[in-house]
Amino acid sequence: MSIIFREKSYSGRRNAIWREPKVLPGGFALAQTFAAGTLLKRGTLVNVDTSLMRAGIVKVGKVLNGGTTTVPRVSKDNYLMAGDTVMKVGSDITSTVASVDRSNEDYDVVTLTTAMSGLEEGNYIQEADTSGNSPVAAYEPNAVLAADRTIMENDLPTVDVAWQALVIRKAAQSFPDSFLTSSIALTNNHNILFIY
């Protein structure tokens, strides 16, 4: 007698936060506008301003194989939208997002208004603030979303934000190692830890 093992896959996603996070009191208004139906996932990086009770979603994605410098393929959960100014992380190269095609299950196709020279697989693009002399990240992460939040029409969206959490990095959005210190703690909040 023998045993036959058959593998079966199930759809769905893994929870990005291990156990229960420590949540800041009160809801935080979103600093950006998102289209109705957008799902902001638990464990997403945010920049929280406790004095204004406002949270900015960190829009960042890893460039994947198969795209071009004008139409890169980017990891899912990047939250980029048409009209966003983006920069190549670690450089001054910027462009504007013309559109985002989210129809593929494995990646998003981001169409840029101008090519980002030198953009290649493994690079990251992030929402940028170009109001100064050189572009900087629009939002530096200092917390994570404590719960999923779906944006609805005619909504006054607020989000729950965790100031302390253990996040499973492979289940969370892709982001560069430069966001971390010692490859485990978030640079701007050492209470947010990432494990593999």
PDB file of C-alpha atoms in Angstrom:
ATOM      1  CA  MET A   1       0.000   0.000   0.000  1.00  0.00           C
ATOM      2  CA  SER A   2       1.286   3.456  -0.820  1.00  0.00           C
ATOM      3  CA  ILE A   3       0.220   6.996  -0.137  1.00  0.00           C
ATOM      4  CA  ILE A   4      -0.270   9.391  -3.019  1.00  0.00           C
ATOM      5  CA  PHE A   5       0.071  13.090  -2.190  1.00  0.00           C
ATOM      6  CA  ARG A   6      -1.800  15.490  -4.428  1.00  0.00           C
ATOM      7  CA  GLU A   7      -1.147  19.210  -4.215  1.00  0.00           C
ATOM      8  CA  LYS A   8      -4.036  21.638  -4.454  1.00  0.00           C
ATOM      9  CA  SER A   9      -3.854  25.432  -4.609  1.00  0.00           C
ATOM     10  CA  TYR A  10      -6.440  27.777  -3.181  1.00  0.00           C
ATOM     11  CA  SER A  11      -7.034  31.364  -4.145  1.00  0.00           C
ATOM     12  CA  GLY A  12      -6.748  34.128  -1.604  1.00  0.00           C
ATOM     13  CA  ARG A  13      -3.955  35.962   0.125  1.00  0.00           C
ATOM     14  CA  ARG A  14      -1.888  35.646   3.227  1.00  0.00           C
ATOM     15  CA  ASN A  15      -2.368  38.044   6.123  1.00  0.00           C
ATOM     16  CA  ALA A  16       0.619  40.417   6.111  1.00  0.00           C
ATOM     17  CA  ILE A  17       0.613  41.089   9.874  1.00  0.00           C
ATOM     18  CA  TRP A  18       1.486  38.351  12.346  1.00  0.00           C
ATOM     19  CA  ARG A  19      -0.777  38.313  15.408  1.00  0.00           C
ATOM     20  CA  GLU A  20      -2.344  41.581  16.561  1.00  0.00           C
ATOM     21  CA  PRO A  21      -0.670  44.943  15.950  1.00  0.00           C
ATOM     22  CA  LYS A  22      -0.692  47.895  18.364  1.00  0.00           C
ATOM     23  CA  VAL A  23      -3.084  50.447  16.850  1.00  0.00           C
ATOM     24  CA  LEU A  24      -2.977  54.217  17.260  1.00  0.00           C
ATOM     25  CA  PRO A  25      -6.207  55.635  18.709  1.00  0.00           C
ATOM     26  CA  GLY A  26      -8.629  57.316  16.310  1.00  0.00           C
ATOM     27  CA  GLY A  27      -8.995  56.998  12.562  1.00  0.00           C
ATOM     28  CA  PHE A  28      -6.613  58.804  10.214  1.00  0.00           C
ATOM     29  CA  ALA A  29      -7.918  60.658   7.149  1.00  0.00           C
ATOM     30  CA  LEU A  30      -6.201  59.693   3.897  1.00  0.00           C
ATOM     31  CA  ALA A  31      -3.858  62.295   2.446  1.00  0.00           C
ATOM     32  CA  GLN A  32      -4.484  61.041  -1.113  1.00  0.00           C
ATOM     33  CA  THR A  33      -7.621  60.315  -3.114  1.00  0.00           C
ATOM     34  CA  PHE A  34      -8.246  56.758  -4.319  1.00  0.00           C
ATOM     35  CA  ALA A  35     -10.806  55.434  -6.787  1.00  0.00           C
ATOM     36  CA  ALA A  36     -13.904  53.738  -5.404  1.00  0.00           C
ATOM     37  CA  GLY A  37     -13.277  50.021  -5.062  1.00  0.00           C
ATOM     38  CA  THR A  38      -9.590  50.361  -4.205  1.00  0.00           C
ATOM     39  CA  LEU A  39      -8.563  47.907  -1.495  1.00  0.00           C
ATOM     40  CA  LEU A  40      -5.852  49.224   0.829  1.00  0.00           C
ATOM     41  CA  LYS A  41      -4.417  46.076   2.378  1.00  0.00           C
ATOM     42  CA  ARG A  42      -3.424  45.387   5.972  1.00  0.00           C
ATOM     43  CA  GLY A  43       0.343  45.828   6.345  1.00  0.00           C
ATOM     44  CA  THR A  44       0.605  48.539   3.669  1.00  0.00           C
ATOM     45  CA  LEU A  45       3.272  51.147   4.443  1.00  0.00           C
ATOM     46  CA  VAL A  46       1.953  54.569   5.476  1.00  0.00           C
ATOM     47  CA  ASN A  47       3.275  57.887   6.677  1.00  0.00           C
ATOM     48  CA  VAL A  48       1.178  59.015   9.606  1.00  0.00           C
ATOM     49  CA  ASP A  49       1.000  62.591  10.901  1.00  0.00           C
ATOM     50  CA  THR A  50      -0.495  62.417  14.403  1.00  0.00           C
ATOM     51  CA  SER A  51      -0.831  66.199  14.733  1.00  0.00           C
ATOM     52  CA  LEU A  52      -3.074  66.399  11.638  1.00  0.00           C
ATOM     53  CA  MET A  53      -4.598  62.899  12.100  1.00  0.00           C
ATOM     54  CA  ARG A  54      -3.708  62.190   8.482  1.00  0.00           C
ATOM     55  CA  ALA A  55      -2.070  59.195   6.775  1.00  0.00           C
ATOM     56  CA  GLY A  56      -0.357  59.076   3.391  1.00  0.00           C
ATOM     57  CA  ILE A  57      -0.167  55.715   1.646  1.00  0.00           C
ATOM     58  CA  VAL A  58       3.369  54.927   0.472  1.00  0.00           C
ATOM     59  CA  LYS A  59       2.933  54.209  -3.252  1.00  0.00           C
ATOM     60  CA  VAL A  60       5.903  52.052  -4.235  1.00  0.00           C
ATOM     61  CA  GLY A  61       6.473  49.065  -6.502  1.00  0.00           C
ATOM     62  CA  LYS A  62       9.257  46.837  -7.749  1.00  0.00           C
ATOM     63  CA  VAL A  63      10.022  46.831 -11.479  1.00  0.00           C
ATOM     64  CA  LEU A  64       9.619  43.317 -12.877  1.00  0.00           C
ATOM     65  CA  ASN A  65      10.942  41.597 -15.991  1.00  0.00           C
ATOM     66  CA  GLY A  66       9.177  42.146 -19.307  1.00  0.00           C
ATOM     67  CA  GLY A  67       8.426  45.860 -19.402  1.00  0.00           C
ATOM     68  CA  THR A  68      10.160  48.887 -20.906  1.00  0.00           C
ATOM     69  CA  THR A  69      11.392  52.209 -19.549  1.00  0.00           C
ATOM     70  CA  THR A  70       8.099  53.781 -20.672  1.00  0.00           C
ATOM     71  CA  VAL A  71       5.756  50.900 -19.837  1.00  0.00           C
ATOM     72  CA  PRO A  72       7.274  48.987 -16.901  1.00  0.00           C
ATOM     73  CA  ARG A  73       5.713  45.978 -15.244  1.00  0.00           C
ATOM     74  CA  VAL A  74       5.427  46.693 -11.523  1.00  0.00           C
ATOM     75  CA  SER A  75       4.641  44.474  -8.528  1.00  0.00           C
ATOM     76  CA  LYS A  76       1.061  44.392  -7.256  1.00  0.00           C
ATOM     77  CA  ASP A  77      -0.154  46.561  -4.331  1.00  0.00           C
ATOM     78  CA  ASN A  78       1.844  49.585  -5.523  1.00  0.00           C
ATOM     79  CA  TYR A  79      -1.267  51.877  -5.348  1.00  0.00           C
ATOM     80  CA  LEU A  80       0.012  54.070  -8.208  1.00  0.00           C
ATOM     81  CA  MET A  81      -2.642  55.987 -10.163  1.00  0.00           C
ATOM     82  CA  ALA A  82      -2.861  58.122 -13.280  1.00  0.00           C
ATOM     83  CA  GLY A  83      -1.529  61.604 -12.550  1.00  0.00           C
ATOM     84  CA  ASP A  84       0.986  60.504  -9.893  1.00  0.00           C
ATOM     85  CA  THR A  85       4.532  61.788 -10.277  1.00  0.00           C
ATOM     86  CA  VAL A  86       6.963  58.929  -9.717  1.00  0.00           C
ATOM     87  CA  MET A  87      10.690  58.674  -9.235  1.00  0.00           C
ATOM     88  CA  LYS A  88      13.200  55.876  -9.600  1.00  0.00           C
ATOM     89  CA  VAL A  89      14.213  55.184  -5.986  1.00  0.00           C
ATOM     90  CA  GLY A  90      17.806  56.283  -5.443  1.00  0.00           C
ATOM     91  CA  SER A  91      17.928  58.737  -8.352  1.00  0.00           C
ATOM     92  CA  ASP A  92      16.537  62.064  -9.604  1.00  0.00           C
ATOM     93  CA  ILE A  93      14.783  60.485 -12.597  1.00  0.00           C
ATOM     94  CA  THR A  94      11.039  61.244 -12.601  1.00  0.00           C
ATOM     95  CA  SER A  95       8.005  60.800 -14.832  1.00  0.00           C
ATOM     96  CA  THR A  96       4.215  60.992 -14.584  1.00  0.00           C
ATOM     97  CA  VAL A  97       1.863  58.012 -14.590  1.00  0.00           C
ATOM     98  CA  ALA A  98      -0.468  58.140 -17.607  1.00  0.00           C
ATOM     99  CA  SER A  99      -2.383  54.960 -16.746  1.00  0.00           C
ATOM    100  CA  VAL A 100      -2.211  51.717 -14.780  1.00  0.00           C
ATOM    101  CA  ASP A 101      -3.487  48.382 -16.106  1.00  0.00           C
ATOM    102  CA  ARG A 102      -4.258  46.034 -13.187  1.00  0.00           C
ATOM    103  CA  SER A 103      -5.828  43.233 -15.264  1.00  0.00           C
ATOM    104  CA  ASN A 104      -2.897  40.806 -14.889  1.00  0.00           C
ATOM    105  CA  GLU A 105      -2.850  38.726 -11.687  1.00  0.00           C
ATOM    106  CA  ASP A 106       0.942  38.830 -11.323  1.00  0.00           C
ATOM    107  CA  TYR A 107       1.843  42.454 -12.056  1.00  0.00           C
ATOM    108  CA  ASP A 108       0.523  45.898 -12.970  1.00  0.00           C
ATOM    109  CA  VAL A 109       1.477  47.628 -16.224  1.00  0.00           C
ATOM    110  CA  VAL A 110       2.281  51.289 -15.547  1.00  0.00           C
ATOM    111  CA  THR A 111       2.314  53.563 -18.592  1.00  0.00           C
ATOM    112  CA  LEU A 112       4.530  56.636 -18.085  1.00  0.00           C
ATOM    113  CA  THR A 113       4.329  59.904 -20.020  1.00  0.00           C
ATOM    114  CA  THR A 114       8.118  59.893 -20.564  1.00  0.00           C
ATOM    115  CA  ALA A 115      10.718  57.134 -20.403  1.00  0.00           C
ATOM    116  CA  MET A 116      12.710  56.719 -17.179  1.00  0.00           C
ATOM    117  CA  SER A 117      16.228  56.147 -18.508  1.00  0.00           C
ATOM    118  CA  GLY A 118      18.105  53.344 -16.804  1.00  0.00           C
ATOM    119  CA  LEU A 119      14.963  51.803 -15.304  1.00  0.00           C
ATOM    120  CA  GLU A 120      15.464  48.041 -15.139  1.00  0.00           C
ATOM    121  CA  GLU A 121      14.273  44.898 -13.416  1.00  0.00           C
ATOM    122  CA  GLY A 122      14.823  45.064  -9.652  1.00  0.00           C
ATOM    123  CA  ASN A 123      14.560  48.861  -9.441  1.00  0.00           C
ATOM    124  CA  TYR A 124      11.749  50.517  -7.502  1.00  0.00           C
ATOM    125  CA  ILE A 125       9.508  53.397  -8.475  1.00  0.00           C
ATOM    126  CA  GLN A 126       7.790  55.501  -5.839  1.00  0.00           C
ATOM    127  CA  GLU A 127       5.387  58.438  -5.702  1.00  0.00           C
ATOM    128  CA  ALA A 128       7.471  61.604  -5.631  1.00  0.00           C
ATOM    129  CA  ASP A 129       7.212  65.191  -4.448  1.00  0.00           C
ATOM    130  CA  THR A 130       8.843  67.491  -7.008  1.00  0.00           C
ATOM    131  CA  SER A 131       8.094  70.829  -5.330  1.00  0.00           C
ATOM    132  CA  GLY A 132      11.720  71.314  -4.216  1.00  0.00           C
ATOM    133  CA  ASN A 133      15.027  71.509  -6.079  1.00  0.00           C
ATOM    134  CA  SER A 134      15.210  67.732  -6.475  1.00  0.00           C
ATOM    135  CA  PRO A 135      12.550  65.024  -6.211  1.00  0.00           C
ATOM    136  CA  VAL A 136      11.989  63.284  -2.879  1.00  0.00           C
ATOM    137  CA  ALA A 137       9.628  60.542  -1.789  1.00  0.00           C
ATOM    138  CA  ALA A 138       6.111  61.914  -1.331  1.00  0.00           C
ATOM    139  CA  TYR A 139       5.723  59.859   1.863  1.00  0.00           C
ATOM    140  CA  GLU A 140       8.380  58.147   3.989  1.00  0.00           C
ATOM    141  CA  PRO A 141       6.935  55.126   5.830  1.00  0.00           C
ATOM    142  CA  ASN A 142       6.655  55.303   9.611  1.00  0.00           C
ATOM    143  CA  ALA A 143       3.735  52.916  10.240  1.00  0.00           C
ATOM    144  CA  VAL A 144       1.537  50.283   8.554  1.00  0.00           C
ATOM    145  CA  LEU A 145      -2.187  49.848   8.005  1.00  0.00           C
ATOM    146  CA  ALA A 146      -3.683  47.806  10.834  1.00  0.00           C
ATOM    147  CA  ALA A 147      -6.703  46.616   8.826  1.00  0.00           C
ATOM    148  CA  ASP A 148      -7.945  46.303   5.253  1.00  0.00           C
ATOM    149  CA  ARG A 149      -9.867  49.326   3.978  1.00  0.00           C
ATOM    150  CA  THR A 150     -11.980  49.366   0.813  1.00  0.00           C
ATOM    151  CA  ILE A 151     -12.662  52.830  -0.583  1.00  0.00           C
ATOM    152  CA  MET A 152     -16.355  53.361  -1.353  1.00  0.00           C
ATOM    153  CA  GLU A 153     -18.181  56.039  -3.335  1.00  0.00           C
ATOM    154  CA  ASN A 154     -19.137  59.169  -1.365  1.00  0.00           C
ATOM    155  CA  ASP A 155     -16.824  57.945   1.393  1.00  0.00           C
ATOM    156  CA  LEU A 156     -14.943  59.922   4.009  1.00  0.00           C
ATOM    157  CA  PRO A 157     -12.113  57.394   4.163  1.00  0.00           C
ATOM    158  CA  THR A 158     -10.214  56.947   7.374  1.00  0.00           C
ATOM    159  CA  VAL A 159      -7.769  54.155   8.133  1.00  0.00           C
ATOM    160  CA  ASP A 160      -6.549  52.322  11.223  1.00  0.00           C
ATOM    161  CA  VAL A 161      -2.804  52.658  11.651  1.00  0.00           C
ATOM    162  CA  ALA A 162      -0.457  50.389  13.614  1.00  0.00           C
ATOM    163  CA  TRP A 163       2.546  51.887  15.386  1.00  0.00           C
ATOM    164  CA  GLN A 164       3.836  48.429  16.377  1.00  0.00           C
ATOM    165  CA  ALA A 165       3.555  45.280  14.261  1.00  0.00           C
ATOM    166  CA  LEU A 166       5.344  42.181  13.057  1.00  0.00           C
ATOM    167  CA  VAL A 167       4.890  42.124   9.275  1.00  0.00           C
ATOM    168  CA  ILE A 168       5.533  39.164   6.976  1.00  0.00           C
ATOM    169  CA  ARG A 169       7.503  40.829   4.199  1.00  0.00           C
ATOM    170  CA  LYS A 170       6.629  38.333   1.454  1.00  0.00           C
ATOM    171  CA  ALA A 171       2.912  38.944   2.085  1.00  0.00           C
ATOM    172  CA  ALA A 172       3.223  42.761   2.154  1.00  0.00           C
ATOM    173  CA  GLN A 173       3.789  45.182  -0.728  1.00  0.00           C
ATOM    174  CA  SER A 174       7.261  45.190  -2.311  1.00  0.00           C
ATOM    175  CA  PHE A 175       9.598  47.936  -1.142  1.00  0.00           C
ATOM    176  CA  PRO A 176      13.358  48.629  -1.231  1.00  0.00           C
ATOM    177  CA  ASP A 177      15.701  47.487   1.531  1.00  0.00           C
ATOM    178  CA  SER A 178      16.586  51.154   2.094  1.00  0.00           C
ATOM    179  CA  PHE A 179      13.285  51.496   4.004  1.00  0.00           C
ATOM    180  CA  LEU A 180      14.733  49.237   6.723  1.00  0.00           C
ATOM    181  CA  THR A 181      17.555  49.386   9.245  1.00  0.00           C
ATOM    182  CA  SER A 182      19.505  46.187   9.948  1.00  0.00           C
ATOM    183  CA  SER A 183      17.241  44.517   7.347  1.00  0.00           C
ATOM    184  CA  ILE A 184      14.396  44.040   9.844  1.00  0.00           C
ATOM    185  CA  ALA A 185      13.120  47.315  11.401  1.00  0.00           C
ATOM    186  CA  LEU A 186      11.436  50.189   9.578  1.00  0.00           C
ATOM    187  CA  THR A 187      13.900  53.104   9.456  1.00  0.00           C
ATOM    188  CA  ASN A 188      11.432  55.689  10.784  1.00  0.00           C
ATOM    189  CA  ASN A 189       9.798  53.407  13.370  1.00  0.00           C
ATOM    190  CA  HIS A 190      11.751  50.571  14.977  1.00  0.00           C
ATOM    191  CA  ASN A 191       8.519  49.089  16.375  1.00  0.00           C
ATOM    192  CA  ILE A 192       7.539  47.916  12.867  1.00  0.00           C
ATOM    193  CA  LEU A 193       9.496  44.717  12.206  1.00  0.00           C
ATOM    194  CA  PHE A 194       9.606  42.724   8.964  1.00  0.00           C
ATOM    195  CA  ILE A 195      10.224  38.978   8.873  1.00  0.00           C
ATOM    196  CA  TYR A 196      10.607  36.733   5.838  1.00  0.00           C
TER     197      TYR A 196
END
